[in-house]
Protein backbone atom coordinates (compact mmCIF):
# COMPACT_ATOMS: atom_id res chain seq x y z
CA UNK A 1 0.00 0.00 0.00
CA UNK A 2 1.36 3.43 -0.87
CA UNK A 3 1.82 6.02 1.85
CA UNK A 4 -0.70 8.84 1.75
CA UNK A 5 -0.40 11.71 4.18
CA UNK A 6 -2.63 14.68 4.96
CA UNK A 7 -0.82 17.59 6.62
CA UNK A 8 -3.14 20.25 7.99
CA UNK A 9 -2.06 23.88 7.69
CA UNK A 10 0.76 23.11 5.29
CA UNK A 11 0.86 26.22 3.11
CA UNK A 12 3.70 27.65 5.21
CA UNK A 13 5.87 27.16 8.28
CA UNK A 14 6.26 23.75 9.92
CA UNK A 15 3.50 22.20 7.81
CA UNK A 16 5.14 23.28 4.56
CA UNK A 17 8.57 22.04 5.69
CA UNK A 18 7.03 18.70 6.65
CA UNK A 19 5.23 18.42 3.32
CA UNK A 20 8.45 19.03 1.40
CA UNK A 21 10.37 16.52 3.50
CA UNK A 22 7.76 13.76 3.22
CA UNK A 23 7.29 14.55 -0.47
CA UNK A 24 10.96 13.61 -1.00
CA UNK A 25 10.37 10.13 0.39
CA UNK A 26 7.63 7.71 -0.55
CA UNK A 27 4.60 9.74 0.58
CA UNK A 28 1.85 11.18 -1.56
CA UNK A 29 1.15 14.49 0.16
CA UNK A 30 -2.08 16.42 0.59
CA UNK A 31 -1.13 20.00 1.47
CA UNK A 32 -4.12 21.39 3.37
CA UNK A 33 -4.52 25.15 3.60
CA UNK A 34 -7.17 27.72 4.48
CA UNK A 35 -6.54 31.02 2.65
CA UNK A 36 -3.20 31.10 0.83
CA UNK A 37 -3.69 29.07 -2.36
CA UNK A 38 -0.53 30.46 -3.98
CA UNK A 39 1.64 29.40 -1.07
CA UNK A 40 0.06 25.92 -0.95
CA UNK A 41 0.50 25.53 -4.72
CA UNK A 42 4.11 26.58 -4.40
CA UNK A 43 4.75 23.89 -1.75
CA UNK A 44 3.18 21.31 -4.07
CA UNK A 45 5.12 22.67 -7.05
CA UNK A 46 8.37 22.18 -5.21
CA UNK A 47 7.43 18.59 -4.28
CA UNK A 48 6.27 17.71 -7.78
CA UNK A 49 9.37 19.26 -9.40
CA UNK A 50 11.51 17.02 -7.23
CA UNK A 51 9.74 13.87 -8.41
CA UNK A 52 7.20 13.66 -5.59
CA UNK A 53 3.40 13.63 -5.72
CA UNK A 54 1.34 16.34 -4.04
CA UNK A 55 -1.74 18.49 -4.36
CA UNK A 56 -3.15 21.36 -2.37
CA UNK A 57 -6.58 21.09 -0.78
CA UNK A 58 -8.43 24.02 0.74
CA UNK A 59 -10.44 23.13 3.83
CA UNK A 60 -11.19 24.73 7.16
CA UNK A 61 -10.24 21.77 9.32
CA UNK A 62 -12.29 23.04 12.24
CA UNK A 63 -15.40 22.28 10.14
CA UNK A 64 -16.49 18.64 10.13
CA UNK A 65 -18.12 18.67 6.69
CA UNK A 66 -14.97 20.12 5.11
CA UNK A 67 -12.77 17.57 6.87
CA UNK A 68 -14.92 14.68 5.64
CA UNK A 69 -14.88 16.09 2.10
CA UNK A 70 -11.09 16.40 2.23
CA UNK A 71 -10.62 12.79 3.34
CA UNK A 72 -13.02 11.56 0.68
CA UNK A 73 -11.29 13.60 -2.01
CA UNK A 74 -7.86 12.28 -1.05
CA UNK A 75 -9.15 8.68 -0.84
CA UNK A 76 -10.66 8.97 -4.30
CA UNK A 77 -7.35 10.21 -5.71
CA UNK A 78 -4.88 7.95 -3.91
CA UNK A 79 -6.65 5.41 -1.70
CA UNK A 80 -6.78 5.32 2.10
CA UNK A 81 -5.01 8.00 4.08
CA UNK A 82 -2.24 6.13 5.90
CA UNK A 83 -0.62 9.01 7.81
CA UNK A 84 -1.89 12.25 9.34
CA UNK A 85 -0.14 15.32 10.69
CA UNK A 86 -2.43 17.50 12.81
CA UNK A 87 -0.26 20.56 12.38
CA UNK A 88 -2.68 23.45 12.10
CA UNK A 89 -2.45 25.99 14.88
CA UNK A 90 -3.25 29.67 15.31
CA UNK A 91 -2.65 32.35 17.86
CA UNK A 92 -3.83 35.94 18.00
CA UNK A 93 -2.35 39.19 19.31
CA UNK A 94 -0.49 38.54 22.55
CA UNK A 95 -2.30 39.82 25.59
CA UNK A 96 -3.24 38.79 29.11
CA UNK A 97 -6.30 36.68 29.79
CA UNK A 98 -8.52 39.58 30.83
CA UNK A 99 -8.50 40.85 27.23
CA UNK A 100 -9.27 37.51 25.60
CA UNK A 101 -12.86 37.34 24.37
CA UNK A 102 -14.93 34.18 24.51
CA UNK A 103 -15.09 34.38 20.72
CA UNK A 104 -11.30 34.38 20.41
CA UNK A 105 -10.95 31.56 22.95
CA UNK A 106 -13.46 29.47 21.02
CA UNK A 107 -11.72 30.18 17.70
CA UNK A 108 -8.34 29.10 19.08
CA UNK A 109 -9.76 25.92 20.63
CA UNK A 110 -11.72 25.05 17.50
CA UNK A 111 -8.81 25.63 15.12
CA UNK A 112 -6.13 24.02 17.26
CA UNK A 113 -7.98 21.17 18.98
CA UNK A 114 -11.34 20.45 17.34
CA UNK A 115 -9.49 20.20 14.01
CA UNK A 116 -7.24 17.44 15.37
CA UNK A 117 -10.25 15.63 16.82
CA UNK A 118 -12.17 15.81 13.51
CA UNK A 119 -9.23 14.80 11.31
CA UNK A 120 -8.21 11.97 13.65
CA UNK A 121 -11.77 10.66 13.75
CA UNK A 122 -11.96 10.64 9.96
CA UNK A 123 -8.57 8.91 9.89
CA UNK A 124 -9.45 6.27 12.49
CA UNK A 125 -12.72 5.39 10.71
CA UNK A 126 -10.62 4.01 7.85
CA UNK A 127 -8.97 1.58 10.28
CA UNK A 128 -5.62 1.44 8.50
CA UNK A 129 -3.36 -0.83 10.58
CA UNK A 130 0.22 0.41 10.55
CA UNK A 131 -0.88 4.02 10.15
CA UNK A 132 0.43 6.86 12.26
CA UNK A 133 -0.67 10.27 13.49
CA UNK A 134 1.56 13.11 14.67
CA UNK A 135 0.00 15.99 16.60
CA UNK A 136 1.83 19.30 16.65
CA UNK A 137 1.59 20.70 20.15
CA UNK A 138 3.89 23.25 21.80
CA UNK A 139 6.01 23.72 24.90
CA UNK A 140 3.31 26.28 25.74
CA UNK A 141 1.35 23.29 27.07
CA UNK A 142 3.73 23.27 30.03
CA UNK A 143 4.72 26.95 30.26
CA UNK A 144 1.10 28.20 30.04
CA UNK A 145 2.24 31.31 28.06
CA UNK A 146 1.09 33.74 30.80
CA UNK A 147 0.37 37.38 29.83
CA UNK A 148 0.66 36.41 26.17
CA UNK A 149 -1.32 33.44 24.91
CA UNK A 150 -3.06 31.57 27.71
CA UNK A 151 -5.81 30.58 25.26
CA UNK A 152 -3.23 29.11 22.88
CA UNK A 153 -1.40 27.31 25.70
CA UNK A 154 -4.70 25.84 26.88
CA UNK A 155 -5.32 24.45 23.40
CA UNK A 156 -1.89 22.80 23.42
CA UNK A 157 -2.52 21.28 26.85
CA UNK A 158 -5.66 19.77 25.37
CA UNK A 159 -3.63 18.45 22.45
CA UNK A 160 -1.30 16.64 24.84
CA UNK A 161 -4.21 14.93 26.62
CA UNK A 162 -5.70 14.08 23.24
CA UNK A 163 -2.42 12.52 22.06
CA UNK A 164 -2.15 10.39 25.19
CA UNK A 165 -5.75 9.20 25.15
CA UNK A 166 -5.94 8.47 21.45
CA UNK A 167 -2.61 6.65 21.46
CA UNK A 168 -3.94 4.25 24.09
CA UNK A 169 -7.24 3.74 22.26
CA UNK A 170 -5.39 2.86 19.05
CA UNK A 171 -2.28 1.02 20.31
CA UNK A 172 -3.73 -2.48 19.95
CA UNK A 173 -4.98 -1.57 16.46
CA UNK A 174 -1.37 -0.84 15.44
CA UNK A 175 -2.00 2.83 14.79
CA UNK A 176 0.58 5.00 16.54
CA UNK A 177 -0.15 8.50 17.84
CA UNK A 178 2.67 10.80 18.91
CA UNK A 179 3.39 14.47 19.27
CA UNK A 180 6.06 17.08 18.72
CA UNK A 181 6.24 20.08 21.01
CA UNK A 182 8.18 22.90 19.35
CA UNK A 183 9.55 25.85 21.28
CA UNK A 184 10.43 29.07 19.45
CA UNK A 185 10.55 28.25 15.76
CA UNK A 186 11.22 30.72 12.95
CA UNK A 187 7.85 30.97 11.19
CA UNK A 188 5.26 33.63 10.40
CA UNK A 189 3.05 32.63 13.33
CA UNK A 190 4.88 35.18 15.52
CA UNK A 191 3.85 38.01 13.21
CA UNK A 192 0.25 36.88 13.70
CA UNK A 193 0.81 37.37 17.43
CA UNK A 194 2.00 40.92 16.72
CA UNK A 195 5.73 40.34 17.17
CA UNK A 196 7.61 39.17 14.05
CA UNK A 197 10.92 39.40 15.94
CA UNK A 198 9.76 37.30 18.90
CA UNK A 199 12.22 34.46 18.35
CA UNK A 200 15.21 36.84 18.22
CA UNK A 201 14.03 38.68 21.34
CA UNK A 202 13.78 35.47 23.33
CA UNK A 203 16.88 33.71 21.97
CA UNK A 204 19.02 34.59 24.98
CA UNK A 205 16.51 32.77 27.24
CA UNK A 206 16.85 29.56 25.22
CA UNK A 207 19.62 27.26 26.54
CA UNK A 208 20.90 26.69 22.98
CA UNK A 209 20.77 30.48 22.43
CA UNK A 210 18.77 30.31 19.21
CA UNK A 211 15.34 29.61 17.82
CA UNK A 212 14.64 26.46 15.85
CA UNK A 213 13.79 26.02 12.19
CA UNK A 214 10.70 24.50 10.62
CA UNK A 215 12.98 21.93 8.97
CA UNK A 216 14.23 20.75 12.37
CA UNK A 217 10.65 20.15 13.52
CA UNK A 218 9.80 18.43 10.23
CA UNK A 219 12.61 15.91 10.78
CA UNK A 220 11.10 14.84 14.09
CA UNK A 221 7.61 14.58 12.59
CA UNK A 222 8.95 12.45 9.74
CA UNK A 223 10.68 10.13 12.20
CA UNK A 224 7.54 9.70 14.30
CA UNK A 225 5.56 8.80 11.17
CA UNK A 226 8.19 6.37 9.94
CA UNK A 227 8.80 2.66 10.66
CA UNK A 228 12.01 3.75 12.44
CA UNK A 229 9.79 4.71 15.39
CA UNK A 230 7.69 1.54 15.21
CA UNK A 231 7.64 0.95 19.01
CA UNK A 232 6.91 4.58 19.90
CA UNK A 233 3.38 5.68 20.73
CA UNK A 234 1.89 8.19 23.15
CA UNK A 235 5.26 9.96 23.17
CA UNK A 236 6.30 13.58 22.94
CA UNK A 237 9.42 15.06 21.37
CA UNK A 238 10.22 18.55 22.61
CA UNK A 239 12.09 20.66 20.04
CA UNK A 240 12.91 23.68 22.11
CA UNK A 241 16.67 24.03 22.31
CA UNK A 242 16.69 22.77 25.88
CA UNK A 243 13.87 24.99 27.16
P1 LIG B 1 2.04 29.18 10.63
O1 LIG B 1 3.29 29.50 9.90
O2 LIG B 1 1.27 30.32 11.25
O3 LIG B 1 1.07 28.40 9.62
C1 LIG B 1 -0.25 28.15 9.96
C2 LIG B 1 -0.89 27.31 8.87
O4 LIG B 1 -2.21 26.94 9.31
C3 LIG B 1 -1.06 28.03 7.55
O5 LIG B 1 -0.71 27.12 6.53
C4 LIG B 1 -2.56 28.35 7.50
O6 LIG B 1 -3.08 28.33 6.18
C5 LIG B 1 -3.12 27.16 8.23
N1 LIG B 1 -4.45 27.33 8.82
C6 LIG B 1 -4.85 28.25 9.75
N2 LIG B 1 -6.15 28.03 10.09
C7 LIG B 1 -6.55 26.94 9.35
C8 LIG B 1 -7.77 26.21 9.28
N3 LIG B 1 -8.85 26.54 10.02
N4 LIG B 1 -7.83 25.15 8.42
C9 LIG B 1 -6.76 24.80 7.66
N5 LIG B 1 -5.58 25.45 7.72
C10 LIG B 1 -5.48 26.51 8.56
O7 LIG B 1 2.26 28.11 11.79
P2 LIG B 1 3.60 27.39 12.30
O8 LIG B 1 4.38 28.34 13.09
O9 LIG B 1 4.23 26.64 11.18
O10 LIG B 1 2.98 26.37 13.34
C11 LIG B 1 2.56 25.07 12.97
C12 LIG B 1 2.18 24.34 14.25
O11 LIG B 1 3.28 24.37 15.15
C13 LIG B 1 1.00 24.99 14.99
O12 LIG B 1 0.19 24.01 15.57
C14 LIG B 1 1.69 25.80 16.07
O13 LIG B 1 0.87 26.00 17.20
C15 LIG B 1 2.86 24.89 16.39
N6 LIG B 1 3.97 25.58 17.05
C16 LIG B 1 4.66 26.55 16.42
C17 LIG B 1 5.69 27.20 17.08
C18 LIG B 1 6.51 28.28 16.44
O14 LIG B 1 7.32 28.90 17.15
N7 LIG B 1 6.34 28.55 15.18
C19 LIG B 1 6.01 26.84 18.39
C20 LIG B 1 5.28 25.84 19.00
C21 LIG B 1 4.26 25.20 18.32
P3 LIG B 1 -3.30 29.67 5.29
O15 LIG B 1 -2.01 30.47 5.42
O16 LIG B 1 -3.55 29.13 3.93
O17 LIG B 1 -4.47 30.39 5.84
JSON list of N, CA and C in Angstrom, two decimals, residues 170-215:
[
{"chain": "A", "resi": 170, "resn": "UNK", "atom": "N", "xyz": [-5.75, 3.44, 20.35]},
{"chain": "A", "resi": 170, "resn": "UNK", "atom": "CA", "xyz": [-5.39, 2.86, 19.05]},
{"chain": "A", "resi": 170, "resn": "UNK", "atom": "C", "xyz": [-4.19, 1.92, 19.09]},
{"chain": "A", "resi": 171, "resn": "UNK", "atom": "N", "xyz": [-3.53, 1.80, 20.24]},
{"chain": "A", "resi": 171, "resn": "UNK", "atom": "CA", "xyz": [-2.28, 1.02, 20.31]},
{"chain": "A", "resi": 171, "resn": "UNK", "atom": "C", "xyz": [-2.48, -0.41, 19.83]},
{"chain": "A", "resi": 172, "resn": "UNK", "atom": "N", "xyz": [-3.52, -1.06, 20.31]},
{"chain": "A", "resi": 172, "resn": "UNK", "atom": "CA", "xyz": [-3.73, -2.48, 19.95]},
{"chain": "A", "resi": 172, "resn": "UNK", "atom": "C", "xyz": [-4.19, -2.63, 18.50]},
{"chain": "A", "resi": 173, "resn": "UNK", "atom": "N", "xyz": [-4.60, -1.52, 17.89]},
{"chain": "A", "resi": 173, "resn": "UNK", "atom": "CA", "xyz": [-4.98, -1.57, 16.46]},
{"chain": "A", "resi": 173, "resn": "UNK", "atom": "C", "xyz": [-3.78, -1.26, 15.57]},
{"chain": "A", "resi": 174, "resn": "UNK", "atom": "N", "xyz": [-2.61, -1.11, 16.19]},
{"chain": "A", "resi": 174, "resn": "UNK", "atom": "CA", "xyz": [-1.37, -0.84, 15.44]},
{"chain": "A", "resi": 174, "resn": "UNK", "atom": "C", "xyz": [-1.41, 0.48, 14.70]},
{"chain": "A", "resi": 175, "resn": "UNK", "atom": "N", "xyz": [-2.07, 1.45, 15.30]},
{"chain": "A", "resi": 175, "resn": "UNK", "atom": "CA", "xyz": [-2.00, 2.83, 14.79]},
{"chain": "A", "resi": 175, "resn": "UNK", "atom": "C", "xyz": [-1.32, 3.64, 15.88]},
{"chain": "A", "resi": 176, "resn": "UNK", "atom": "N", "xyz": [-0.20, 4.26, 15.54]},
{"chain": "A", "resi": 176, "resn": "UNK", "atom": "CA", "xyz": [0.58, 5.00, 16.54]},
{"chain": "A", "resi": 176, "resn": "UNK", "atom": "C", "xyz": [0.21, 6.49, 16.52]},
{"chain": "A", "resi": 177, "resn": "UNK", "atom": "N", "xyz": [0.18, 7.07, 17.70]},
{"chain": "A", "resi": 177, "resn": "UNK", "atom": "CA", "xyz": [-0.15, 8.50, 17.84]},
{"chain": "A", "resi": 177, "resn": "UNK", "atom": "C", "xyz": [0.90, 9.15, 18.73]},
{"chain": "A", "resi": 178, "resn": "UNK", "atom": "N", "xyz": [1.61, 10.11, 18.16]},
{"chain": "A", "resi": 178, "resn": "UNK", "atom": "CA", "xyz": [2.67, 10.80, 18.91]},
{"chain": "A", "resi": 178, "resn": "UNK", "atom": "C", "xyz": [2.56, 12.30, 18.70]},
{"chain": "A", "resi": 179, "resn": "UNK", "atom": "N", "xyz": [3.47, 13.01, 19.34]},
{"chain": "A", "resi": 179, "resn": "UNK", "atom": "CA", "xyz": [3.39, 14.47, 19.27]},
{"chain": "A", "resi": 179, "resn": "UNK", "atom": "C", "xyz": [4.78, 15.09, 19.25]},
{"chain": "A", "resi": 180, "resn": "UNK", "atom": "N", "xyz": [4.87, 16.23, 18.57]},
{"chain": "A", "resi": 180, "resn": "UNK", "atom": "CA", "xyz": [6.06, 17.08, 18.72]},
{"chain": "A", "resi": 180, "resn": "UNK", "atom": "C", "xyz": [5.62, 18.34, 19.45]},
{"chain": "A", "resi": 181, "resn": "UNK", "atom": "N", "xyz": [6.53, 18.84, 20.29]},
{"chain": "A", "resi": 181, "resn": "UNK", "atom": "CA", "xyz": [6.24, 20.08, 21.01]},
{"chain": "A", "resi": 181, "resn": "UNK", "atom": "C", "xyz": [7.35, 21.08, 20.73]},
{"chain": "A", "resi": 182, "resn": "UNK", "atom": "N", "xyz": [7.16, 21.90, 19.67]},
{"chain": "A", "resi": 182, "resn": "UNK", "atom": "CA", "xyz": [8.18, 22.90, 19.35]},
{"chain": "A", "resi": 182, "resn": "UNK", "atom": "C", "xyz": [8.22, 24.00, 20.41]},
{"chain": "A", "resi": 183, "resn": "UNK", "atom": "N", "xyz": [9.41, 24.65, 20.45]},
{"chain": "A", "resi": 183, "resn": "UNK", "atom": "CA", "xyz": [9.55, 25.85, 21.28]},
{"chain": "A", "resi": 183, "resn": "UNK", "atom": "C", "xyz": [9.41, 27.07, 20.41]},
{"chain": "A", "resi": 184, "resn": "UNK", "atom": "N", "xyz": [10.48, 27.86, 20.28]},
{"chain": "A", "resi": 184, "resn": "UNK", "atom": "CA", "xyz": [10.43, 29.07, 19.45]},
{"chain": "A", "resi": 184, "resn": "UNK", "atom": "C", "xyz": [11.02, 28.76, 18.08]},
{"chain": "A", "resi": 185, "resn": "UNK", "atom": "N", "xyz": [10.14, 28.66, 17.11]},
{"chain": "A", "resi": 185, "resn": "UNK", "atom": "CA", "xyz": [10.55, 28.25, 15.76]},
{"chain": "A", "resi": 185, "resn": "UNK", "atom": "C", "xyz": [10.33, 29.43, 14.81]},
{"chain": "A", "resi": 186, "resn": "UNK", "atom": "N", "xyz": [11.28, 29.59, 13.89]},
{"chain": "A", "resi": 186, "resn": "UNK", "atom": "CA", "xyz": [11.22, 30.72, 12.95]},
{"chain": "A", "resi": 186, "resn": "UNK", "atom": "C", "xyz": [10.13, 30.50, 11.91]},
{"chain": "A", "resi": 187, "resn": "UNK", "atom": "N", "xyz": [8.94, 31.00, 12.18]},
{"chain": "A", "resi": 187, "resn": "UNK", "atom": "CA", "xyz": [7.85, 30.97, 11.19]},
{"chain": "A", "resi": 187, "resn": "UNK", "atom": "C", "xyz": [7.05, 32.27, 11.30]},
{"chain": "A", "resi": 188, "resn": "UNK", "atom": "N", "xyz": [6.08, 32.40, 10.42]},
{"chain": "A", "resi": 188, "resn": "UNK", "atom": "CA", "xyz": [5.26, 33.63, 10.40]},
{"chain": "A", "resi": 188, "resn": "UNK", "atom": "C", "xyz": [4.21, 33.68, 11.51]},
{"chain": "A", "resi": 189, "resn": "UNK", "atom": "N", "xyz": [4.08, 32.64, 12.29]},
{"chain": "A", "resi": 189, "resn": "UNK", "atom": "CA", "xyz": [3.05, 32.63, 13.33]},
{"chain": "A", "resi": 189, "resn": "UNK", "atom": "C", "xyz": [3.29, 33.76, 14.34]},
{"chain": "A", "resi": 190, "resn": "UNK", "atom": "N", "xyz": [4.56, 34.14, 14.52]},
{"chain": "A", "resi": 190, "resn": "UNK", "atom": "CA", "xyz": [4.88, 35.18, 15.52]},
{"chain": "A", "resi": 190, "resn": "UNK", "atom": "C", "xyz": [4.40, 36.55, 15.06]},
{"chain": "A", "resi": 191, "resn": "UNK", "atom": "N", "xyz": [4.40, 36.76, 13.74]},
{"chain": "A", "resi": 191, "resn": "UNK", "atom": "CA", "xyz": [3.85, 38.01, 13.21]},
{"chain": "A", "resi": 191, "resn": "UNK", "atom": "C", "xyz": [2.36, 38.07, 13.48]},
{"chain": "A", "resi": 192, "resn": "UNK", "atom": "N", "xyz": [1.69, 36.91, 13.40]},
{"chain": "A", "resi": 192, "resn": "UNK", "atom": "CA", "xyz": [0.25, 36.88, 13.70]},
{"chain": "A", "resi": 192, "resn": "UNK", "atom": "C", "xyz": [-0.01, 37.28, 15.15]},
{"chain": "A", "resi": 193, "resn": "UNK", "atom": "N", "xyz": [0.96, 36.99, 16.02]},
{"chain": "A", "resi": 193, "resn": "UNK", "atom": "CA", "xyz": [0.81, 37.37, 17.43]},
{"chain": "A", "resi": 193, "resn": "UNK", "atom": "C", "xyz": [1.21, 38.82, 17.68]},
{"chain": "A", "resi": 194, "resn": "UNK", "atom": "N", "xyz": [1.66, 39.51, 16.60]},
{"chain": "A", "resi": 194, "resn": "UNK", "atom": "CA", "xyz": [2.00, 40.92, 16.72]},
{"chain": "A", "resi": 194, "resn": "UNK", "atom": "C", "xyz": [3.47, 41.18, 16.96]},
{"chain": "A", "resi": 195, "resn": "UNK", "atom": "N", "xyz": [4.31, 40.14, 16.91]},
{"chain": "A", "resi": 195, "resn": "UNK", "atom": "CA", "xyz": [5.73, 40.34, 17.17]},
{"chain": "A", "resi": 195, "resn": "UNK", "atom": "C", "xyz": [6.58, 39.48, 16.23]},
{"chain": "A", "resi": 196, "resn": "UNK", "atom": "N", "xyz": [6.83, 39.97, 15.01]},
{"chain": "A", "resi": 196, "resn": "UNK", "atom": "CA", "xyz": [7.61, 39.17, 14.05]},
{"chain": "A", "resi": 196, "resn": "UNK", "atom": "C", "xyz": [9.00, 38.80, 14.59]},
{"chain": "A", "resi": 197, "resn": "UNK", "atom": "N", "xyz": [9.57, 39.66, 15.43]},
{"chain": "A", "resi": 197, "resn": "UNK", "atom": "CA", "xyz": [10.92, 39.40, 15.94]},
{"chain": "A", "resi": 197, "resn": "UNK", "atom": "C", "xyz": [10.95, 38.66, 17.27]},
{"chain": "A", "resi": 198, "resn": "UNK", "atom": "N", "xyz": [9.88, 37.97, 17.60]},
{"chain": "A", "resi": 198, "resn": "UNK", "atom": "CA", "xyz": [9.76, 37.30, 18.90]},
{"chain": "A", "resi": 198, "resn": "UNK", "atom": "C", "xyz": [10.89, 36.30, 19.17]},
{"chain": "A", "resi": 199, "resn": "UNK", "atom": "N", "xyz": [11.22, 35.51, 18.15]},
{"chain": "A", "resi": 199, "resn": "UNK", "atom": "CA", "xyz": [12.22, 34.46, 18.35]},
{"chain": "A", "resi": 199, "resn": "UNK", "atom": "C", "xyz": [13.58, 35.10, 18.68]},
{"chain": "A", "resi": 200, "resn": "UNK", "atom": "N", "xyz": [13.93, 36.16, 17.95]},
{"chain": "A", "resi": 200, "resn": "UNK", "atom": "CA", "xyz": [15.21, 36.84, 18.22]},
{"chain": "A", "resi": 200, "resn": "UNK", "atom": "C", "xyz": [15.20, 37.43, 19.63]},
{"chain": "A", "resi": 201, "resn": "UNK", "atom": "N", "xyz": [14.09, 38.04, 20.01]},
{"chain": "A", "resi": 201, "resn": "UNK", "atom": "CA", "xyz": [14.03, 38.68, 21.34]},
{"chain": "A", "resi": 201, "resn": "UNK", "atom": "C", "xyz": [14.25, 37.65, 22.45]},
{"chain": "A", "resi": 202, "resn": "UNK", "atom": "N", "xyz": [13.74, 36.45, 22.25]},
{"chain": "A", "resi": 202, "resn": "UNK", "atom": "CA", "xyz": [13.78, 35.47, 23.33]},
{"chain": "A", "resi": 202, "resn": "UNK", "atom": "C", "xyz": [14.97, 34.50, 23.23]},
{"chain": "A", "resi": 203, "resn": "UNK", "atom": "N", "xyz": [15.79, 34.67, 22.19]},
{"chain": "A", "resi": 203, "resn": "UNK", "atom": "CA", "xyz": [16.88, 33.71, 21.97]},
{"chain": "A", "resi": 203, "resn": "UNK", "atom": "C", "xyz": [17.79, 33.56, 23.18]},
{"chain": "A", "resi": 204, "resn": "UNK", "atom": "N", "xyz": [18.08, 34.67, 23.86]},
{"chain": "A", "resi": 204, "resn": "UNK", "atom": "CA", "xyz": [19.02, 34.59, 24.98]},
{"chain": "A", "resi": 204, "resn": "UNK", "atom": "C", "xyz": [18.45, 33.78, 26.15]},
{"chain": "A", "resi": 205, "resn": "UNK", "atom": "N", "xyz": [17.13, 33.57, 26.17]},
{"chain": "A", "resi": 205, "resn": "UNK", "atom": "CA", "xyz": [16.51, 32.77, 27.24]},
{"chain": "A", "resi": 205, "resn": "UNK", "atom": "C", "xyz": [16.45, 31.28, 26.89]},
{"chain": "A", "resi": 206, "resn": "UNK", "atom": "N", "xyz": [16.87, 30.96, 25.67]},
{"chain": "A", "resi": 206, "resn": "UNK", "atom": "CA", "xyz": [16.85, 29.56, 25.22]},
{"chain": "A", "resi": 206, "resn": "UNK", "atom": "C", "xyz": [18.22, 28.96, 25.52]},
{"chain": "A", "resi": 207, "resn": "UNK", "atom": "N", "xyz": [18.30, 27.82, 26.22]},
{"chain": "A", "resi": 207, "resn": "UNK", "atom": "CA", "xyz": [19.62, 27.26, 26.54]},
{"chain": "A", "resi": 207, "resn": "UNK", "atom": "C", "xyz": [20.55, 27.16, 25.32]},
{"chain": "A", "resi": 208, "resn": "UNK", "atom": "N", "xyz": [20.03, 26.78, 24.16]},
{"chain": "A", "resi": 208, "resn": "UNK", "atom": "CA", "xyz": [20.90, 26.69, 22.98]},
{"chain": "A", "resi": 208, "resn": "UNK", "atom": "C", "xyz": [21.12, 28.04, 22.31]},
{"chain": "A", "resi": 209, "resn": "UNK", "atom": "N", "xyz": [20.52, 29.09, 22.87]},
{"chain": "A", "resi": 209, "resn": "UNK", "atom": "CA", "xyz": [20.77, 30.48, 22.43]},
{"chain": "A", "resi": 209, "resn": "UNK", "atom": "C", "xyz": [20.30, 30.79, 21.02]},
{"chain": "A", "resi": 210, "resn": "UNK", "atom": "N", "xyz": [19.33, 30.02, 20.53]},
{"chain": "A", "resi": 210, "resn": "UNK", "atom": "CA", "xyz": [18.77, 30.31, 19.21]},
{"chain": "A", "resi": 210, "resn": "UNK", "atom": "C", "xyz": [17.39, 29.68, 19.09]},
{"chain": "A", "resi": 211, "resn": "UNK", "atom": "N", "xyz": [16.61, 30.24, 18.15]},
{"chain": "A", "resi": 211, "resn": "UNK", "atom": "CA", "xyz": [15.34, 29.61, 17.82]},
{"chain": "A", "resi": 211, "resn": "UNK", "atom": "C", "xyz": [15.57, 28.41, 16.91]},
{"chain": "A", "resi": 212, "resn": "UNK", "atom": "N", "xyz": [14.53, 27.62, 16.73]},
{"chain": "A", "resi": 212, "resn": "UNK", "atom": "CA", "xyz": [14.64, 26.46, 15.85]},
{"chain": "A", "resi": 212, "resn": "UNK", "atom": "C", "xyz": [14.11, 26.78, 14.46]},
{"chain": "A", "resi": 213, "resn": "UNK", "atom": "N", "xyz": [14.31, 25.84, 13.55]},
{"chain": "A", "resi": 213, "resn": "UNK", "atom": "CA", "xyz": [13.79, 26.02, 12.19]},
{"chain": "A", "resi": 213, "resn": "UNK", "atom": "C", "xyz": [12.64, 25.03, 11.95]},
{"chain": "A", "resi": 214, "resn": "UNK", "atom": "N", "xyz": [11.81, 25.39, 10.99]},
{"chain": "A", "resi": 214, "resn": "UNK", "atom": "CA", "xyz": [10.70, 24.50, 10.62]},
{"chain": "A", "resi": 214, "resn": "UNK", "atom": "C", "xyz": [11.24, 23.16, 10.13]},
{"chain": "A", "resi": 215, "resn": "UNK", "atom": "N", "xyz": [12.40, 23.19, 9.46]},
{"chain": "A", "resi": 215, "resn": "UNK", "atom": "CA", "xyz": [12.98, 21.93, 8.97]},
{"chain": "A", "resi": 215, "resn": "UNK", "atom": "C", "xyz": [13.37, 21.01, 10.13]}
]
